[in-house]
PDB file of C-alpha atoms in Angstrom:
ATOM      1  CA  MET A   1      97.849 177.585 101.469  1.00 64.00           C
ATOM      2  CA  ALA A   2      99.795 176.625  98.365  1.00 68.00           C
ATOM      3  CA  ALA A   3      98.970 178.384  95.112  1.00 90.00           C
ATOM      4  CA  VAL A   4      96.241 176.762  93.035  1.00 96.00           C
ATOM      5  CA  PRO A   5      97.764 175.110  89.940  1.00 97.00           C
ATOM      6  CA  ASP A   6      96.614 175.820  86.409  1.00 98.00           C
ATOM      7  CA  ILE A   7      95.418 173.301  83.829  1.00 98.00           C
ATOM      8  CA  GLU A   8      96.679 173.951  80.297  1.00 98.00           C
ATOM      9  CA  LEU A   9      93.898 173.717  77.732  1.00 98.00           C
ATOM     10  CA  ALA A  10      94.089 172.586  74.124  1.00 98.00           C
ATOM     11  CA  ASP A  11      93.845 176.210  72.977  1.00 98.00           C
ATOM     12  CA  GLY A  12      96.985 177.085  74.965  1.00 98.00           C
ATOM     13  CA  ARG A  13      95.243 179.032  77.711  1.00 98.00           C
ATOM     14  CA  ARG A  14      95.559 178.101  81.378  1.00 98.00           C
ATOM     15  CA  ILE A  15      92.619 177.778  83.769  1.00 98.00           C
ATOM     16  CA  PRO A  16      92.943 177.676  87.583  1.00 98.00           C
ATOM     17  CA  GLN A  17      92.110 174.144  88.694  1.00 98.00           C
ATOM     18  CA  ILE A  18      89.858 175.349  91.523  1.00 98.00           C
ATOM     19  CA  GLY A  19      87.086 177.867  90.955  1.00 98.00           C
ATOM     20  CA  LEU A  20      84.050 179.166  92.780  1.00 98.00           C
ATOM     21  CA  GLY A  21      80.672 177.995  91.519  1.00 98.00           C
ATOM     22  CA  VAL A  22      77.691 180.265  92.189  1.00 98.00           C
ATOM     23  CA  LEU A  23      74.716 178.054  91.285  1.00 97.00           C
ATOM     24  CA  ARG A  24      71.674 178.675  93.497  1.00 96.00           C
ATOM     25  CA  ILE A  25      73.059 181.844  95.071  1.00 98.00           C
ATOM     26  CA  ALA A  26      70.615 184.746  94.947  1.00 98.00           C
ATOM     27  CA  ASP A  27      71.742 187.677  92.841  1.00 98.00           C
ATOM     28  CA  ASP A  28      71.653 190.073  95.791  1.00 98.00           C
ATOM     29  CA  GLN A  29      74.021 187.794  97.741  1.00 98.00           C
ATOM     30  CA  THR A  30      76.363 186.867  94.906  1.00 98.00           C
ATOM     31  CA  GLY A  31      78.457 190.033  94.916  1.00 98.00           C
ATOM     32  CA  GLN A  32      79.509 189.548  98.519  1.00 98.00           C
ATOM     33  CA  VAL A  33      80.234 185.854  97.949  1.00 98.00           C
ATOM     34  CA  VAL A  34      82.428 186.614  94.914  1.00 98.00           C
ATOM     35  CA  GLU A  35      84.227 189.436  96.718  1.00 98.00           C
ATOM     36  CA  SER A  36      84.957 187.101  99.646  1.00 97.00           C
ATOM     37  CA  ALA A  37      86.304 184.379  97.359  1.00 98.00           C
ATOM     38  CA  LEU A  38      88.601 186.768  95.507  1.00 97.00           C
ATOM     39  CA  SER A  39      89.971 188.103  98.796  1.00 97.00           C
ATOM     40  CA  LEU A  40      90.815 184.523  99.836  1.00 97.00           C
ATOM     41  CA  GLY A  41      92.742 183.795  96.650  1.00 96.00           C
ATOM     42  CA  TYR A  42      90.214 182.407  94.188  1.00 97.00           C
ATOM     43  CA  ARG A  43      91.069 183.404  90.645  1.00 98.00           C
ATOM     44  CA  HIS A  44      88.307 181.502  88.845  1.00 98.00           C
ATOM     45  CA  ILE A  45      84.577 182.318  89.012  1.00 98.00           C
ATOM     46  CA  ASP A  46      81.915 180.224  87.247  1.00 98.00           C
ATOM     47  CA  THR A  47      78.396 181.532  86.578  1.00 98.00           C
ATOM     48  CA  ALA A  48      75.678 181.187  83.923  1.00 98.00           C
ATOM     49  CA  ALA A  49      72.751 183.090  82.464  1.00 98.00           C
ATOM     50  CA  GLY A  50      70.490 180.434  83.931  1.00 98.00           C
ATOM     51  CA  TYR A  51      71.712 181.118  87.458  1.00 98.00           C
ATOM     52  CA  GLN A  52      70.252 184.632  87.235  1.00 98.00           C
ATOM     53  CA  ASN A  53      73.149 186.110  89.179  1.00 98.00           C
ATOM     54  CA  GLU A  54      75.541 187.437  86.518  1.00 98.00           C
ATOM     55  CA  ALA A  55      74.844 190.990  87.714  1.00 98.00           C
ATOM     56  CA  GLY A  56      75.813 189.933  91.224  1.00 98.00           C
ATOM     57  CA  VAL A  57      79.047 188.437  89.925  1.00 98.00           C
ATOM     58  CA  GLY A  58      79.724 191.727  88.151  1.00 98.00           C
ATOM     59  CA  ARG A  59      79.168 193.676  91.353  1.00 98.00           C
ATOM     60  CA  GLY A  60      81.553 191.389  93.211  1.00 98.00           C
ATOM     61  CA  LEU A  61      84.251 191.772  90.566  1.00 98.00           C
ATOM     62  CA  LYS A  62      83.929 195.553  90.660  1.00 98.00           C
ATOM     63  CA  ALA A  63      83.910 195.772  94.454  1.00 98.00           C
ATOM     64  CA  ALA A  64      87.065 193.639  94.620  1.00 98.00           C
ATOM     65  CA  GLY A  65      88.741 195.580  91.803  1.00 98.00           C
ATOM     66  CA  TYR A  66      88.886 192.683  89.352  1.00 98.00           C
ATOM     67  CA  ASP A  67      86.611 194.068  86.632  1.00 97.00           C
ATOM     68  CA  THR A  68      89.208 195.864  84.479  1.00 97.00           C
ATOM     69  CA  GLY A  69      92.900 196.116  83.694  1.00 97.00           C
ATOM     70  CA  SER A  70      95.669 193.811  84.836  1.00 97.00           C
ATOM     71  CA  ARG A  71      93.664 192.515  87.782  1.00 97.00           C
ATOM     72  CA  ARG A  72      90.893 191.423  85.419  1.00 98.00           C
ATOM     73  CA  GLU A  73      93.547 189.633  83.332  1.00 98.00           C
ATOM     74  CA  SER A  74      94.653 187.758  86.464  1.00 97.00           C
ATOM     75  CA  ILE A  75      91.334 185.920  86.922  1.00 98.00           C
ATOM     76  CA  TRP A  76      89.277 183.426  84.922  1.00 98.00           C
ATOM     77  CA  LEU A  77      85.590 184.226  84.395  1.00 99.00           C
ATOM     78  CA  THR A  78      83.185 181.692  82.892  1.00 99.00           C
ATOM     79  CA  THR A  79      79.554 182.094  81.951  1.00 99.00           C
ATOM     80  CA  LYS A  80      77.082 179.989  79.988  1.00 98.00           C
ATOM     81  CA  LEU A  81      74.396 180.508  77.377  1.00 98.00           C
ATOM     82  CA  ARG A  82      70.766 179.758  78.191  1.00 98.00           C
ATOM     83  CA  ASP A  83      69.463 176.773  76.247  1.00 98.00           C
ATOM     84  CA  SER A  84      66.472 178.816  75.040  1.00 97.00           C
ATOM     85  CA  GLU A  85      68.934 181.268  73.444  1.00 98.00           C
ATOM     86  CA  GLN A  86      70.917 178.754  71.430  1.00 98.00           C
ATOM     87  CA  GLY A  87      71.249 179.614  67.749  1.00 98.00           C
ATOM     88  CA  TYR A  88      73.508 182.009  65.851  1.00 98.00           C
ATOM     89  CA  ASP A  89      71.727 185.364  66.142  1.00 98.00           C
ATOM     90  CA  SER A  90      70.168 184.635  69.515  1.00 98.00           C
ATOM     91  CA  ALA A  91      73.519 183.617  71.028  1.00 98.00           C
ATOM     92  CA  LEU A  92      75.131 186.871  69.892  1.00 98.00           C
ATOM     93  CA  ARG A  93      72.278 188.895  71.387  1.00 98.00           C
ATOM     94  CA  ALA A  94      72.433 186.892  74.610  1.00 98.00           C
ATOM     95  CA  PHE A  95      76.144 187.476  74.969  1.00 98.00           C
ATOM     96  CA  ASP A  96      75.696 191.230  74.624  1.00 98.00           C
ATOM     97  CA  ARG A  97      73.224 191.150  77.506  1.00 98.00           C
ATOM     98  CA  GLN A  98      75.395 188.874  79.643  1.00 98.00           C
ATOM     99  CA  ILE A  99      78.603 190.864  79.216  1.00 98.00           C
ATOM    100  CA  GLY A 100      76.657 193.972  80.231  1.00 98.00           C
ATOM    101  CA  LEU A 101      75.495 192.291  83.427  1.00 98.00           C
ATOM    102  CA  LEU A 102      78.995 191.073  84.228  1.00 98.00           C
ATOM    103  CA  GLY A 103      80.409 194.547  83.687  1.00 98.00           C
ATOM    104  CA  THR A 104      83.582 193.432  81.945  1.00 97.00           C
ATOM    105  CA  ASP A 105      84.913 193.594  78.383  1.00 97.00           C
ATOM    106  CA  TYR A 106      85.295 189.857  77.854  1.00 98.00           C
ATOM    107  CA  VAL A 107      84.796 186.445  79.440  1.00 98.00           C
ATOM    108  CA  ASP A 108      87.501 183.843  79.622  1.00 98.00           C
ATOM    109  CA  MET A 109      85.130 181.031  78.690  1.00 99.00           C
ATOM    110  CA  TYR A 110      81.658 180.922  77.171  1.00 99.00           C
ATOM    111  CA  MET A 111      79.840 177.590  77.310  1.00 99.00           C
ATOM    112  CA  ILE A 112      76.819 175.881  75.813  1.00 98.00           C
ATOM    113  CA  HIS A 113      74.977 174.886  78.990  1.00 98.00           C
ATOM    114  CA  TRP A 114      73.219 171.684  77.820  1.00 98.00           C
ATOM    115  CA  PRO A 115      73.378 169.809  74.508  1.00 98.00           C
ATOM    116  CA  THR A 116      69.570 169.577  74.031  1.00 98.00           C
ATOM    117  CA  PRO A 117      69.800 166.749  71.444  1.00 97.00           C
ATOM    118  CA  PHE A 118      65.992 166.883  71.104  1.00 97.00           C
ATOM    119  CA  ASP A 119      66.358 170.458  69.755  1.00 97.00           C
ATOM    120  CA  TRP A 120      69.952 170.476  68.494  1.00 98.00           C
ATOM    121  CA  ARG A 121      71.282 173.943  67.700  1.00 98.00           C
ATOM    122  CA  ALA A 122      74.827 173.526  68.959  1.00 98.00           C
ATOM    123  CA  ALA A 123      76.485 173.812  65.547  1.00 98.00           C
ATOM    124  CA  GLU A 124      74.955 177.187  64.677  1.00 98.00           C
ATOM    125  CA  THR A 125      75.503 178.325  68.261  1.00 98.00           C
ATOM    126  CA  TRP A 126      79.159 177.340  67.940  1.00 98.00           C
ATOM    127  CA  LYS A 127      79.546 179.578  64.899  1.00 98.00           C
ATOM    128  CA  ALA A 128      78.422 182.518  67.031  1.00 98.00           C
ATOM    129  CA  PHE A 129      80.890 181.439  69.714  1.00 98.00           C
ATOM    130  CA  GLN A 130      83.683 181.345  67.129  1.00 98.00           C
ATOM    131  CA  GLU A 131      82.797 184.864  66.034  1.00 98.00           C
ATOM    132  CA  LEU A 132      82.921 186.092  69.629  1.00 98.00           C
ATOM    133  CA  ARG A 133      86.307 184.426  70.029  1.00 98.00           C
ATOM    134  CA  GLN A 134      87.582 186.109  66.877  1.00 98.00           C
ATOM    135  CA  GLN A 135      86.469 189.444  68.342  1.00 98.00           C
ATOM    136  CA  GLN A 136      88.370 188.593  71.571  1.00 98.00           C
ATOM    137  CA  ARG A 137      85.191 189.082  73.596  1.00 98.00           C
ATOM    138  CA  VAL A 138      85.446 185.383  74.472  1.00 98.00           C
ATOM    139  CA  ARG A 139      88.802 183.665  74.877  1.00 98.00           C
ATOM    140  CA  THR A 140      87.965 179.953  75.274  1.00 99.00           C
ATOM    141  CA  LEU A 141      84.973 177.933  74.048  1.00 99.00           C
ATOM    142  CA  GLY A 142      83.441 175.186  76.143  1.00 99.00           C
ATOM    143  CA  VAL A 143      80.378 173.041  76.675  1.00 99.00           C
ATOM    144  CA  CYS A 144      78.586 171.546  79.650  1.00 98.00           C
ATOM    145  CA  ASN A 145      76.924 168.159  80.028  1.00 98.00           C
ATOM    146  CA  PHE A 146      77.894 166.934  76.551  1.00 98.00           C
ATOM    147  CA  LEU A 147      77.999 163.151  76.218  1.00 98.00           C
ATOM    148  CA  VAL A 148      80.292 161.352  73.785  1.00 98.00           C
ATOM    149  CA  GLU A 149      77.685 161.412  71.025  1.00 98.00           C
ATOM    150  CA  ASP A 150      77.168 165.157  71.497  1.00 98.00           C
ATOM    151  CA  LEU A 151      80.888 165.891  71.335  1.00 98.00           C
ATOM    152  CA  GLU A 152      81.246 163.762  68.209  1.00 98.00           C
ATOM    153  CA  ARG A 153      78.320 165.507  66.541  1.00 98.00           C
ATOM    154  CA  LEU A 154      79.658 168.957  67.388  1.00 98.00           C
ATOM    155  CA  HIS A 155      83.045 168.023  65.951  1.00 98.00           C
ATOM    156  CA  ARG A 156      81.495 166.520  62.852  1.00 98.00           C
ATOM    157  CA  GLU A 157      79.446 169.645  62.162  1.00 98.00           C
ATOM    158  CA  THR A 158      81.975 172.324  63.150  1.00 98.00           C
ATOM    159  CA  GLY A 159      85.392 170.664  62.862  1.00 98.00           C
ATOM    160  CA  GLU A 160      86.197 171.589  66.467  1.00 98.00           C
ATOM    161  CA  TYR A 161      86.068 170.080  69.921  1.00 98.00           C
ATOM    162  CA  PRO A 162      85.473 172.327  72.937  1.00 99.00           C
ATOM    163  CA  ALA A 163      88.431 173.101  75.155  1.00 99.00           C
ATOM    164  CA  VAL A 164      86.437 172.107  78.263  1.00 99.00           C
ATOM    165  CA  ASN A 165      83.466 169.866  79.016  1.00 99.00           C
ATOM    166  CA  GLN A 166      81.873 170.688  82.369  1.00 98.00           C
ATOM    167  CA  ILE A 167      79.984 167.654  83.667  1.00 98.00           C
ATOM    168  CA  GLU A 168      78.516 166.232  86.839  1.00 98.00           C
ATOM    169  CA  LEU A 169      81.392 164.283  88.339  1.00 98.00           C
ATOM    170  CA  HIS A 170      82.013 162.963  91.853  1.00 98.00           C
ATOM    171  CA  PRO A 171      82.997 159.661  93.506  1.00 98.00           C
ATOM    172  CA  THR A 172      79.567 158.033  93.120  1.00 98.00           C
ATOM    173  CA  TRP A 173      79.121 159.228  89.498  1.00 98.00           C
ATOM    174  CA  GLN A 174      82.489 159.098  87.752  1.00 98.00           C
ATOM    175  CA  GLN A 175      81.432 158.889  84.074  1.00 98.00           C
ATOM    176  CA  ARG A 176      84.654 157.045  83.250  1.00 98.00           C
ATOM    177  CA  ASP A 177      83.937 156.408  79.562  1.00 98.00           C
ATOM    178  CA  LEU A 178      83.068 160.056  78.966  1.00 98.00           C
ATOM    179  CA  VAL A 179      86.137 161.252  80.875  1.00 98.00           C
ATOM    180  CA  ALA A 180      88.379 158.902  78.891  1.00 98.00           C
ATOM    181  CA  PHE A 181      86.901 160.141  75.607  1.00 98.00           C
ATOM    182  CA  CYS A 182      87.445 163.773  76.601  1.00 98.00           C
ATOM    183  CA  ARG A 183      91.039 163.162  77.552  1.00 98.00           C
ATOM    184  CA  SER A 184      91.710 161.291  74.330  1.00 98.00           C
ATOM    185  CA  ARG A 185      90.504 164.394  72.430  1.00 98.00           C
ATOM    186  CA  LYS A 186      92.385 166.870  74.682  1.00 98.00           C
ATOM    187  CA  ILE A 187      89.117 168.170  76.152  1.00 99.00           C
ATOM    188  CA  ALA A 188      89.692 169.217  79.771  1.00 99.00           C
ATOM    189  CA  VAL A 189      87.153 167.818  82.238  1.00 99.00           C
ATOM    190  CA  GLU A 190      85.558 170.200  84.726  1.00 99.00           C
ATOM    191  CA  ALA A 191      83.425 168.827  87.570  1.00 98.00           C
ATOM    192  CA  TYR A 192      80.335 170.510  88.884  1.00 98.00           C
ATOM    193  CA  SER A 193      78.716 169.083  92.018  1.00 96.00           C
ATOM    194  CA  PRO A 194      82.157 167.659  92.904  1.00 98.00           C
ATOM    195  CA  LEU A 195      80.781 166.583  96.291  1.00 97.00           C
ATOM    196  CA  ALA A 196      77.382 165.424  94.924  1.00 96.00           C
ATOM    197  CA  ARG A 197      75.845 168.335  96.861  1.00 92.00           C
ATOM    198  CA  GLY A 198      77.337 166.828 100.004  1.00 93.00           C
ATOM    199  CA  ALA A 199      75.876 163.356  99.512  1.00 94.00           C
ATOM    200  CA  ASP A 200      79.215 161.733  98.690  1.00 95.00           C
ATOM    201  CA  LEU A 201      80.726 162.743 102.016  1.00 94.00           C
ATOM    202  CA  SER A 202      78.874 159.844 103.638  1.00 92.00           C
ATOM    203  CA  ALA A 203      79.239 157.373 100.763  1.00 91.00           C
ATOM    204  CA  GLY A 204      80.859 153.993 101.238  1.00 91.00           C
ATOM    205  CA  GLN A 205      80.032 153.356 104.895  1.00 90.00           C
ATOM    206  CA  GLY A 206      82.521 155.835 106.281  1.00 94.00           C
ATOM    207  CA  VAL A 207      85.327 155.493 103.706  1.00 96.00           C
ATOM    208  CA  ILE A 208      85.703 159.249 103.294  1.00 97.00           C
ATOM    209  CA  ASP A 209      85.512 159.889 107.050  1.00 97.00           C
ATOM    210  CA  ARG A 210      88.256 157.356 107.756  1.00 97.00           C
ATOM    211  CA  ILE A 211      90.574 158.897 105.184  1.00 97.00           C
ATOM    212  CA  ALA A 212      89.822 162.389 106.500  1.00 97.00           C
ATOM    213  CA  GLU A 213      90.675 161.320 110.051  1.00 97.00           C
ATOM    214  CA  GLU A 214      93.948 159.821 108.856  1.00 96.00           C
ATOM    215  CA  LYS A 215      94.870 162.999 106.959  1.00 97.00           C
ATOM    216  CA  GLY A 216      93.687 165.435 109.628  1.00 97.00           C
ATOM    217  CA  CYS A 217      91.384 167.219 107.198  1.00 97.00           C
ATOM    218  CA  SER A 218      87.675 167.385 106.408  1.00 97.00           C
ATOM    219  CA  PRO A 219      85.762 164.809 104.353  1.00 97.00           C
ATOM    220  CA  ALA A 220      85.101 167.503 101.730  1.00 98.00           C
ATOM    221  CA  GLN A 221      88.815 168.149 101.388  1.00 98.00           C
ATOM    222  CA  VAL A 222      89.430 164.429 100.818  1.00 98.00           C
ATOM    223  CA  VAL A 223      86.951 164.303  97.930  1.00 98.00           C
ATOM    224  CA  LEU A 224      88.197 167.548  96.417  1.00 98.00           C
ATOM    225  CA  ARG A 225      91.802 166.332  96.689  1.00 98.00           C
ATOM    226  CA  TRP A 226      90.767 163.154  94.812  1.00 98.00           C
ATOM    227  CA  HIS A 227      89.526 165.386  91.989  1.00 98.00           C
ATOM    228  CA  ILE A 228      92.749 167.406  92.028  1.00 98.00           C
ATOM    229  CA  GLU A 229      94.901 164.302  91.778  1.00 98.00           C
ATOM    230  CA  ASN A 230      92.760 163.100  88.863  1.00 98.00           C
ATOM    231  CA  GLY A 231      93.576 166.319  86.983  1.00 98.00           C
ATOM    232  CA  THR A 232      89.975 167.526  87.061  1.00 98.00           C
ATOM    233  CA  ILE A 233      88.994 171.203  87.231  1.00 98.00           C
ATOM    234  CA  ILE A 234      86.565 171.752  90.124  1.00 98.00           C
ATOM    235  CA  ILE A 235      84.114 174.524  91.006  1.00 98.00           C
ATOM    236  CA  PRO A 236      82.839 173.824  94.542  1.00 97.00           C
ATOM    237  CA  LYS A 237      80.203 176.242  95.778  1.00 96.00           C
ATOM    238  CA  SER A 238      80.101 177.879  99.185  1.00 95.00           C
ATOM    239  CA  VAL A 239      78.660 181.138 100.474  1.00 97.00           C
ATOM    240  CA  HIS A 240      80.716 180.943 103.688  1.00 97.00           C
ATOM    241  CA  ALA A 241      84.258 182.358 103.813  1.00 97.00           C
ATOM    242  CA  GLU A 242      85.576 179.567 106.064  1.00 97.00           C
ATOM    243  CA  ARG A 243      84.289 176.885 103.723  1.00 97.00           C
ATOM    244  CA  GLN A 244      85.619 178.767 100.700  1.00 97.00           C
ATOM    245  CA  LYS A 245      89.021 178.827 102.386  1.00 97.00           C
ATOM    246  CA  GLU A 246      88.816 175.120 103.202  1.00 97.00           C
ATOM    247  CA  ASN A 247      87.969 174.269  99.598  1.00 97.00           C
ATOM    248  CA  LEU A 248      91.196 175.969  98.460  1.00 97.00           C
ATOM    249  CA  ASP A 249      93.344 174.273 101.095  1.00 97.00           C
ATOM    250  CA  LEU A 250      93.983 171.003  99.267  1.00 97.00           C
ATOM    251  CA  PHE A 251      97.726 171.011  98.746  1.00 96.00           C
ATOM    252  CA  GLY A 252      99.166 170.189 102.166  1.00 95.00           C
ATOM    253  CA  PHE A 253      98.392 166.486 101.863  1.00 96.00           C
ATOM    254  CA  SER A 254      98.019 163.761  99.239  1.00 97.00           C
ATOM    255  CA  LEU A 255      96.160 160.490  98.934  1.00 98.00           C
ATOM    256  CA  THR A 256      97.867 157.127  98.871  1.00 98.00           C
ATOM    257  CA  GLU A 257      97.259 154.693  96.047  1.00 98.00           C
ATOM    258  CA  GLN A 258      95.075 152.629  98.375  1.00 98.00           C
ATOM    259  CA  GLU A 259      93.029 155.671  99.413  1.00 98.00           C
ATOM    260  CA  ARG A 260      92.455 156.692  95.800  1.00 98.00           C
ATOM    261  CA  ALA A 261      91.401 153.143  94.993  1.00 98.00           C
ATOM    262  CA  ALA A 262      88.924 153.167  97.877  1.00 98.00           C
ATOM    263  CA  ILE A 263      87.328 156.360  96.556  1.00 98.00           C
ATOM    264  CA  ASP A 264      87.371 155.023  92.985  1.00 98.00           C
ATOM    265  CA  ALA A 265      85.411 152.004  94.246  1.00 98.00           C
ATOM    266  CA  LEU A 266      82.500 154.262  95.270  1.00 98.00           C
ATOM    267  CA  ASP A 267      81.430 154.701  91.631  1.00 98.00           C
ATOM    268  CA  GLY A 268      77.765 153.926  91.061  1.00 95.00           C
ATOM    269  CA  PRO A 269      74.948 153.997  88.486  1.00 93.00           C
ATOM    270  CA  VAL A 270      72.884 156.940  89.750  1.00 89.00           C
ATOM    271  CA  ARG A 271      73.535 160.613  89.012  1.00 94.00           C
ATOM    272  CA  ALA A 272      72.588 163.381  91.441  1.00 92.00           C
ATOM    273  CA  GLY A 273      71.516 165.829  88.731  1.00 95.00           C
ATOM    274  CA  HIS A 274      69.779 165.817  85.353  1.00 96.00           C
ATOM    275  CA  ASP A 275      70.111 163.572  82.309  1.00 97.00           C
ATOM    276  CA  PRO A 276      71.640 165.560  79.401  1.00 97.00           C
ATOM    277  CA  ARG A 277      69.631 163.524  76.899  1.00 97.00           C
ATOM    278  CA  THR A 278      66.359 164.984  78.140  1.00 97.00           C
ATOM    279  CA  TYR A 279      67.087 168.135  80.123  1.00 97.00           C
ATOM    280  CA  SER A 280      67.091 171.812  79.125  1.00 95.00           C
ATOM    281  CA  TYR A 281      68.014 174.744  81.393  1.00 88.00           C
ATOM    282  CA  ALA A 282      65.646 177.294  79.884  1.00 81.00           C
TER     283      ALA A 282
END
C-alpha cells in the first residue's frame, strides 16, 4: 500500500488524510482496535469524550508504543469536548480529565463536538482552547458539525476560524455550500460517516458496484477514493483488521472524470445523522 498523504492545515500542521474513527466501539474493545490499526500503518486516530472510549484509545497507544516520545510525535490524535462541558472553566477541567484517560502529554487536535446554537458557548470555549494551544497541550483547534452561520459567528466573536471542520459527508449528503465556504476560508473538511454507515454502497441503483467491478476493488474503496480525490480527510471506522487494511488501500487506482461525476450525481437532501441546529451530544 502507498503511504497515506498528509493535508496541510491553515496553522501549518499536517494531518494524515486517512484516520481511524472509533465511534460506537466499546471501551474494552477499543485498545485492541487501535493497536491493530497502528500496526497496519494508520497514523491518525479520532475519538471523543462522548464516545466513552478515550481510556481504550490510551491503552491501545501504550500497547503499540505510540504514547510517548518520537513515536507519539509520528501520529495524529484527535479528541472532542462534550457539549455539556462547553464553557471556559469547564472545558479546561474536561481536558485535564481527557488527557489523563488518553495517557499522553498532548493531543494533536481538540474539537468542539457540536455547535449547540440553542445554548451557544463556543466563543468562551474557544478561549479555553486557545489557552491549551498556548500551553502546547493542544496543537490544532477544530470544530465538528458547524454550519456556515456557526463558523461565521465563531469568527466574529473570536477572530479565528478553526483549522478543521468535521462534518457528515458522503455521496448522498455532500453539503456542497458548506464545503465551498470552508475551503474559501482555508478550513480543511473532514468527513465522518464517509460511507453513510454503509448505506451509500448501494446508492444509485448499482453505480458504486459497477465502478468497483471496473476497478477490481470493493464498493467501499470506491467511495473512500472519491473522498480522497476531493481532498477530504476521512475517518472510516472498522473493528476488523482486514477492513482496516482495505480502508487504507486507496492509492493503487483512480477514478475517471465520468466516474467521479456519477458519484457526484448521487447527492441528495437527506442526512444519515443529526441536524446540528438542534442536536447536542451530552
